[in-house]
Coordinates of N, CA and C in Angstrom, one line a residue:
M1 N 12.5 10.7 -6.0 CA 11.4 9.8 -5.8 C 10.9 10.0 -4.3
K2 N 9.6 9.9 -4.2 CA 9.0 10.0 -2.9 C 8.1 8.8 -2.6
R3 N 8.2 8.2 -1.5 CA 7.3 7.1 -1.2 C 6.0 7.6 -0.7
S4 N 4.9 6.9 -1.1 CA 3.6 7.3 -0.7 C 3.3 6.9 0.7
E5 N 3.1 7.9 1.6 CA 2.8 7.6 3.0 C 1.4 7.0 3.1
R6 N 0.5 7.4 2.3 CA -0.9 6.9 2.4 C -0.9 5.4 2.0
L7 N -0.2 5.1 0.9 CA -0.1 3.7 0.5 C 0.6 2.8 1.5
S8 N 1.7 3.4 2.0 CA 2.5 2.6 3.1 C 1.6 2.3 4.3
A9 N 0.8 3.3 4.7 CA -0.1 3.1 5.8 C -1.2 2.0 5.5
A10 N -1.7 2.1 4.3 CA -2.7 1.1 3.9 C -2.2 -0.3 3.9
L11 N -1.0 -0.4 3.3 CA -0.3 -1.7 3.2 C 0.0 -2.3 4.6
H12 N 0.4 -1.4 5.5 CA 0.7 -1.8 6.9 C -0.6 -2.4 7.5
V13 N -1.7 -1.7 7.4 CA -3.0 -2.2 8.0 C -3.4 -3.4 7.3
L14 N -3.3 -3.5 6.0 CA -3.7 -4.7 5.2 C -2.9 -5.9 5.6
V15 N -1.7 -5.8 5.9 CA -0.9 -6.9 6.4 C -1.4 -7.4 7.7
H16 N -1.8 -6.5 8.6 CA -2.4 -6.9 9.9 C -3.7 -7.6 9.6
M17 N -4.5 -7.2 8.7 CA -5.7 -7.8 8.3 C -5.5 -9.2 7.7
A18 N -4.4 -9.4 6.9 CA -4.1 -10.6 6.4 C -3.7 -11.6 7.4
A19 N -3.1 -11.1 8.5 CA -2.6 -12.0 9.6 C -3.8 -12.5 10.4
R20 N -4.9 -11.8 10.4 CA -6.1 -12.2 11.1 C -7.3 -12.2 10.1
P21 N -7.4 -13.1 9.2 CA -8.4 -13.0 8.1 C -9.8 -13.1 8.6
D22 N -10.0 -13.8 9.7 CA -11.4 -14.0 10.3 C -11.8 -13.0 11.2
A23 N -10.9 -12.1 11.6 CA -11.3 -11.0 12.6 C -11.7 -9.7 11.9
A24 N -12.7 -9.1 12.4 CA -13.1 -7.8 11.9 C -12.4 -6.8 12.7
L25 N -11.7 -5.8 12.1 CA -11.0 -4.8 12.8 C -11.7 -3.5 12.7
T26 N -11.8 -2.8 13.8 CA -12.4 -1.5 13.9 C -11.5 -0.5 13.3
S27 N -12.1 0.7 12.9 CA -11.3 1.8 12.3 C -10.3 2.2 13.4
A28 N -10.7 2.2 14.7 CA -9.8 2.7 15.7 C -8.6 1.7 15.9
E29 N -8.9 0.4 15.8 CA -7.7 -0.6 15.9 C -6.8 -0.4 14.7
M30 N -7.4 -0.2 13.5 CA -6.5 0.0 12.3 C -5.7 1.3 12.4
A31 N -6.4 2.3 12.9 CA -5.7 3.6 13.1 C -4.5 3.5 14.0
A32 N -4.7 2.7 15.1 CA -3.6 2.6 16.1 C -2.4 1.9 15.5
F33 N -2.6 1.0 14.5 CA -1.4 0.4 13.9 C -0.5 1.4 13.2
V34 N -1.0 2.5 12.7 CA -0.2 3.4 11.9 C -0.2 4.8 12.6
G35 N -0.8 5.0 13.8 CA -0.7 6.2 14.5 C -1.5 7.4 13.8
T36 N -2.7 7.1 13.4 CA -3.5 8.1 12.7 C -4.9 8.1 13.3
N37 N -5.8 8.9 12.8 CA -7.2 9.0 13.2 C -8.0 8.0 12.5
P38 N -9.0 7.4 13.2 CA -9.9 6.5 12.5 C -10.6 7.0 11.3
V39 N -10.9 8.3 11.3 CA -11.5 9.0 10.1 C -10.6 8.9 8.9
V40 N -9.3 9.0 9.1 CA -8.4 8.9 8.0 C -8.4 7.5 7.4
I41 N -8.5 6.5 8.3 CA -8.6 5.1 7.8 C -9.8 4.9 7.0
R42 N -11.0 5.3 7.5 CA -12.2 5.1 6.8 C -12.2 5.8 5.5
R43 N -11.7 7.0 5.4 CA -11.6 7.8 4.2 C -10.7 7.1 3.2
G44 N -9.5 6.6 3.7 CA -8.5 6.0 2.8 C -9.0 4.6 2.3
F45 N -9.8 3.9 3.1 CA -10.2 2.6 2.8 C -11.4 2.5 1.9
A46 N -12.0 3.7 1.6 CA -13.2 3.7 0.7 C -12.9 3.2 -0.6
G47 N -11.7 3.6 -1.2 CA -11.3 3.1 -2.5 C -11.0 1.6 -2.5
L48 N -10.5 1.1 -1.4 CA -10.2 -0.3 -1.3 C -11.5 -1.1 -1.2
R49 N -12.5 -0.5 -0.6 CA -13.8 -1.2 -0.5 C -14.5 -1.2 -1.9
Q50 N -14.4 -0.1 -2.6 CA -15.0 0.0 -3.9 C -14.3 -1.0 -4.9
A51 N -13.0 -1.3 -4.7 CA -12.3 -2.2 -5.5 C -12.5 -3.6 -5.1
G52 N -13.3 -3.9 -4.1 CA -13.5 -5.3 -3.6 C -12.3 -5.9 -2.9
I53 N -11.5 -5.1 -2.4 CA -10.3 -5.6 -1.6 C -10.7 -5.7 -0.1
V54 N -11.4 -4.8 0.4 CA -11.9 -4.9 1.8 C -13.4 -4.8 1.8
A55 N -14.0 -5.2 2.9 CA -15.5 -5.1 3.1 C -15.6 -4.6 4.6
S56 N -16.7 -3.8 4.8 CA -16.9 -3.3 6.1 C -18.4 -3.6 6.5
A57 N -18.6 -3.8 7.8 CA -19.9 -4.0 8.3 C -20.1 -3.1 9.6
K58 N -21.2 -2.5 9.8 CA -21.5 -1.7 11.0 C -22.1 -2.5 12.1
G59 N -22.1 -2.0 13.3 CA -22.7 -2.6 14.4 C -21.9 -3.6 15.2
H60 N -22.5 -4.2 16.1 CA -21.9 -5.2 17.0 C -21.2 -6.3 16.1
G61 N -20.0 -6.6 16.3 CA -19.2 -7.6 15.5 C -18.8 -7.1 14.2
G62 N -19.1 -5.8 13.9 CA -18.8 -5.2 12.6 C -17.3 -4.8 12.6
G63 N -16.9 -4.2 11.5 CA -15.6 -3.8 11.3 C -15.1 -4.1 9.9
W64 N -13.8 -4.0 9.7 CA -13.3 -4.2 8.3 C -12.6 -5.6 8.2
R65 N -12.8 -6.2 7.1 CA -12.2 -7.5 6.8 C -11.7 -7.4 5.3
L66 N -10.8 -8.3 5.0 CA -10.4 -8.5 3.6 C -11.6 -9.1 2.9
A67 N -11.9 -8.7 1.7 CA -13.0 -9.2 1.0 C -12.6 -10.5 0.2
R68 N -11.3 -10.7 0.0 CA -10.8 -11.8 -0.7 C -9.6 -12.4 0.0
P69 N -9.2 -13.6 -0.3 CA -8.0 -14.1 0.4 C -6.8 -13.2 0.0
P70 N -5.8 -13.1 0.9 CA -4.6 -12.3 0.7 C -3.8 -12.7 -0.6
E71 N -3.9 -14.0 -0.9 CA -3.2 -14.5 -2.1 C -3.8 -14.0 -3.4
A72 N -5.1 -13.5 -3.3 CA -5.8 -13.0 -4.5 C -5.8 -11.5 -4.6
I73 N -5.0 -10.8 -3.8 CA -4.9 -9.3 -3.8 C -3.5 -8.9 -4.1
T74 N -3.3 -8.3 -5.2 CA -2.0 -7.8 -5.6 C -1.7 -6.4 -5.2
L75 N -0.4 -6.1 -5.1 CA 0.0 -4.8 -4.7 C -0.4 -3.8 -5.8
A76 N -0.4 -4.2 -7.0 CA -0.8 -3.4 -8.1 C -2.3 -3.0 -8.0
E77 N -3.1 -3.9 -7.6 CA -4.5 -3.6 -7.3 C -4.7 -2.6 -6.2
I78 N -3.9 -2.8 -5.2 CA -4.0 -1.9 -4.0 C -3.6 -0.5 -4.4
Q79 N -2.5 -0.3 -5.0 CA -2.1 1.0 -5.4 C -3.0 1.7 -6.3
H80 N -3.6 0.9 -7.3 CA -4.6 1.4 -8.2 C -5.9 1.9 -7.5
A81 N -6.3 1.0 -6.5 CA -7.6 1.4 -5.8 C -7.4 2.6 -4.9
L82 N -6.2 2.9 -4.5 CA -5.9 4.1 -3.6 C -5.6 5.3 -4.5
G83 N -5.4 5.1 -5.8 CA -5.0 6.2 -6.6 C -3.6 6.7 -6.3
E84 N -2.8 5.8 -5.8 CA -1.4 6.2 -5.3 C -0.4 5.3 -6.0
R85 N 0.8 5.8 -6.1 CA 1.9 5.0 -6.6 C 2.8 4.6 -5.4
V86 N 3.5 3.4 -5.6 CA 4.4 3.0 -4.5 C 5.5 4.1 -4.3
V87 N 6.0 4.6 -5.4 CA 6.9 5.7 -5.4 C 6.5 6.7 -6.4
A88 N 6.6 8.0 -6.1 CA 6.2 9.0 -7.1 C 7.5 9.4 -7.8
L89 N 7.5 9.1 -9.1 CA 8.6 9.5 -9.9 C 8.2 10.8 -10.5
T90 N 8.9 11.9 -10.2 CA 8.5 13.2 -10.6 C 9.0 13.5 -12.0
A91 N 8.2 14.2 -12.7 CA 8.6 14.6 -14.1 C 9.6 15.8 -13.9
F92 N 10.5 15.9 -14.9 CA 11.5 17.0 -14.9 C 10.9 18.2 -15.5
D93 N 11.1 19.3 -14.8 CA 10.7 20.6 -15.4 C 11.8 21.1 -16.3
V94 N 11.4 21.8 -17.3 CA 12.3 22.4 -18.3 C 12.2 23.9 -18.0
P95 N 13.2 24.5 -17.2 CA 13.1 25.9 -16.9 C 13.2 26.8 -18.1
Q96 N 13.9 26.3 -19.1 CA 14.0 27.1 -20.4 C 13.6 26.3 -21.6
P97 N 12.3 26.2 -21.9 CA 11.8 25.3 -22.9 C 12.4 25.6 -24.3
T98 N 13.1 26.7 -24.5 CA 13.7 26.9 -25.8 C 15.1 26.3 -25.9
C99 N 15.6 25.9 -24.7 CA 17.0 25.3 -24.7 C 16.9 23.8 -25.2
L100 N 17.5 23.6 -26.3 CA 17.4 22.2 -27.0 C 18.1 21.2 -26.1
I101 N 19.2 21.5 -25.4 CA 19.9 20.6 -24.6 C 19.0 20.1 -23.4
L102 N 18.3 21.1 -22.8 CA 17.4 20.7 -21.7 C 16.3 19.9 -22.2
R103 N 15.8 20.3 -23.3 CA 14.6 19.5 -23.9 C 15.0 18.1 -24.2
A104 N 16.3 17.9 -24.7 CA 16.7 16.5 -25.0 C 16.9 15.7 -23.7
V105 N 17.5 16.4 -22.7 CA 17.8 15.7 -21.4 C 16.4 15.3 -20.8
T106 N 15.5 16.2 -20.8 CA 14.2 16.0 -20.2 C 13.4 14.8 -20.9
A107 N 13.5 14.8 -22.2 CA 12.8 13.8 -23.0 C 13.4 12.4 -22.6
A108 N 14.8 12.3 -22.6 CA 15.4 11.1 -22.2 C 15.1 10.6 -20.8
L109 N 15.1 11.5 -19.9 CA 14.8 11.2 -18.5 C 13.3 10.8 -18.3
D110 N 12.4 11.5 -19.0 CA 11.0 11.2 -18.9 C 10.7 9.8 -19.5
E111 N 11.4 9.5 -20.6 CA 11.2 8.1 -21.1 C 11.7 7.1 -20.2
A112 N 12.9 7.3 -19.6 CA 13.4 6.3 -18.6 C 12.5 6.2 -17.4
M113 N 11.9 7.3 -16.9 CA 11.0 7.2 -15.8 C 9.7 6.4 -16.2
Q114 N 9.2 6.6 -17.4 CA 8.0 5.9 -17.8 C 8.3 4.4 -17.9
E115 N 9.5 4.1 -18.4 CA 9.9 2.7 -18.5 C 10.1 2.0 -17.1
A116 N 10.6 2.8 -16.1 CA 10.8 2.3 -14.8 C 9.4 2.1 -14.1
E117 N 8.4 3.0 -14.4 CA 7.1 2.8 -13.8 C 6.4 1.6 -14.4
R118 N 6.6 1.3 -15.7 CA 6.0 0.1 -16.3 C 6.6 -1.1 -15.7
A119 N 7.9 -1.1 -15.5 CA 8.6 -2.3 -14.8 C 8.1 -2.5 -13.4
L120 N 8.0 -1.4 -12.7 CA 7.5 -1.5 -11.3 C 6.0 -2.0 -11.3
D121 N 5.2 -1.6 -12.2 CA 3.8 -2.0 -12.2 C 3.8 -3.5 -12.5
R122 N 4.6 -4.0 -13.4 CA 4.6 -5.4 -13.7 C 5.0 -6.2 -12.5
R123 N 6.0 -5.8 -11.8 CA 6.5 -6.5 -10.6 C 5.4 -6.4 -9.5
L124 N 4.7 -5.3 -9.3 CA 3.7 -5.2 -8.3 C 2.5 -6.1 -8.6
A125 N 2.3 -6.4 -9.9 CA 1.2 -7.3 -10.2 C 1.5 -8.8 -9.9
T126 N 2.8 -9.1 -9.5 CA 3.2 -10.4 -9.1 C 3.3 -10.6 -7.6
L127 N 3.2 -9.5 -6.9 CA 3.3 -9.5 -5.4 C 2.0 -9.4 -4.8
T128 N 1.7 -10.3 -3.9 CA 0.4 -10.3 -3.2 C 0.5 -9.9 -1.8
L129 N -0.7 -9.6 -1.2 CA -0.7 -9.3 0.2 C -0.2 -10.4 1.0
A130 N -0.5 -11.7 0.6 CA 0.0 -12.8 1.3 C 1.5 -12.8 1.3
D131 N 2.2 -12.4 0.2 CA 3.6 -12.3 0.2 C 4.2 -11.3 1.2
L132 N 3.5 -10.2 1.4 CA 3.9 -9.2 2.4 C 3.7 -9.8 3.8
A133 N 2.6 -10.5 4.0 CA 2.3 -11.0 5.3 C 3.3 -12.1 5.7
A134 N 3.7 -12.9 4.7 CA 4.7 -14.0 4.9 C 6.0 -13.4 5.3
E135 N 6.4 -12.3 4.6 CA 7.7 -11.7 5.0 C 7.6 -11.0 6.4
A136 N 6.5 -10.4 6.7 CA 6.3 -9.9 8.0 C 6.4 -10.9 9.1
R137 N 5.7 -12.1 8.8 CA 5.8 -13.2 9.8 C 7.2 -13.7 10.0
R138 N 8.0 -13.8 8.9 CA 9.4 -14.2 8.9 C 10.2 -13.3 9.8
L139 N 10.0 -12.0 9.5 CA 10.8 -11.0 10.3 C 10.3 -11.0 11.8
N140 N 9.0 -11.2 12.0 CA 8.5 -11.2 13.4 C 9.1 -12.5 14.1
A141 N 9.1 -13.6 13.4 CA 9.7 -14.8 14.1 C 11.1 -14.6 14.5
G142 N 11.9 -13.9 13.7 CA 13.3 -13.6 14.1 C 13.5 -12.6 15.1
S143 N 12.4 -11.9 15.5 CA 12.5 -10.8 16.4 C 12.5 -11.2 17.9
G144 N 12.1 -12.5 18.2 CA 12.1 -12.9 19.5 C 10.9 -12.5 20.3
H145 N 10.0 -11.8 19.6 CA 8.7 -11.3 20.2 C 7.8 -12.5 20.5
P146 N 7.4 -12.6 21.8 CA 6.7 -13.8 22.2 C 5.2 -14.0 21.7
H147 N 4.7 -12.9 21.2 CA 3.2 -12.9 20.8 C 3.0 -13.2 19.3
G148 N 1.8 -13.7 19.0 CA 1.5 -14.0 17.7 C 1.3 -12.8 16.8
E149 N 0.9 -11.7 17.4 CA 0.7 -10.5 16.7 C 2.1 -10.0 16.2
F150 N 2.0 -9.2 15.1 CA 3.2 -8.6 14.6 C 3.7 -7.6 15.6
H151 N 5.0 -7.6 15.8 CA 5.7 -6.7 16.7 C 6.1 -5.4 16.0
H152 N 5.8 -4.3 16.6 CA 6.2 -3.0 16.0 C 7.5 -2.6 16.7
G153 N 8.6 -2.9 16.1 CA 9.9 -2.5 16.6 C 10.2 -1.0 16.6
S154 N 11.2 -0.7 17.3 CA 11.5 0.8 17.4 C 12.5 1.1 16.3

């Protein structure tokens, strides 16, 4: 299994946005949260904008905002809008397709992975951006960090 870095970065930025729902964030501010280039943010957030998760405005006072309340945005929607999975469950290769044992093992494992993906999708449909922001606030409160902003620990 491999965790999606693109999805992780988007969720990171979206939690910051949920913490400041009335503030418009620039691509540069968002990029600084995850240590990337603003172009990467704009490119990555295009799918989120098309899905109605975020909105952007150009010019003075412009930037990116959540298009809906964080309580109305599920993690399932976010991963779908980005075309990413929370974790990539890789299919098993059958190096010798004529080997019946390998084919049986592969079929069983593929079925188990598909079942795991369906269970994960059901769970992600119940988790919202507000849930992530609440957990981040809880962890931040316990960090002793004096500022209202989320603290990026080492």
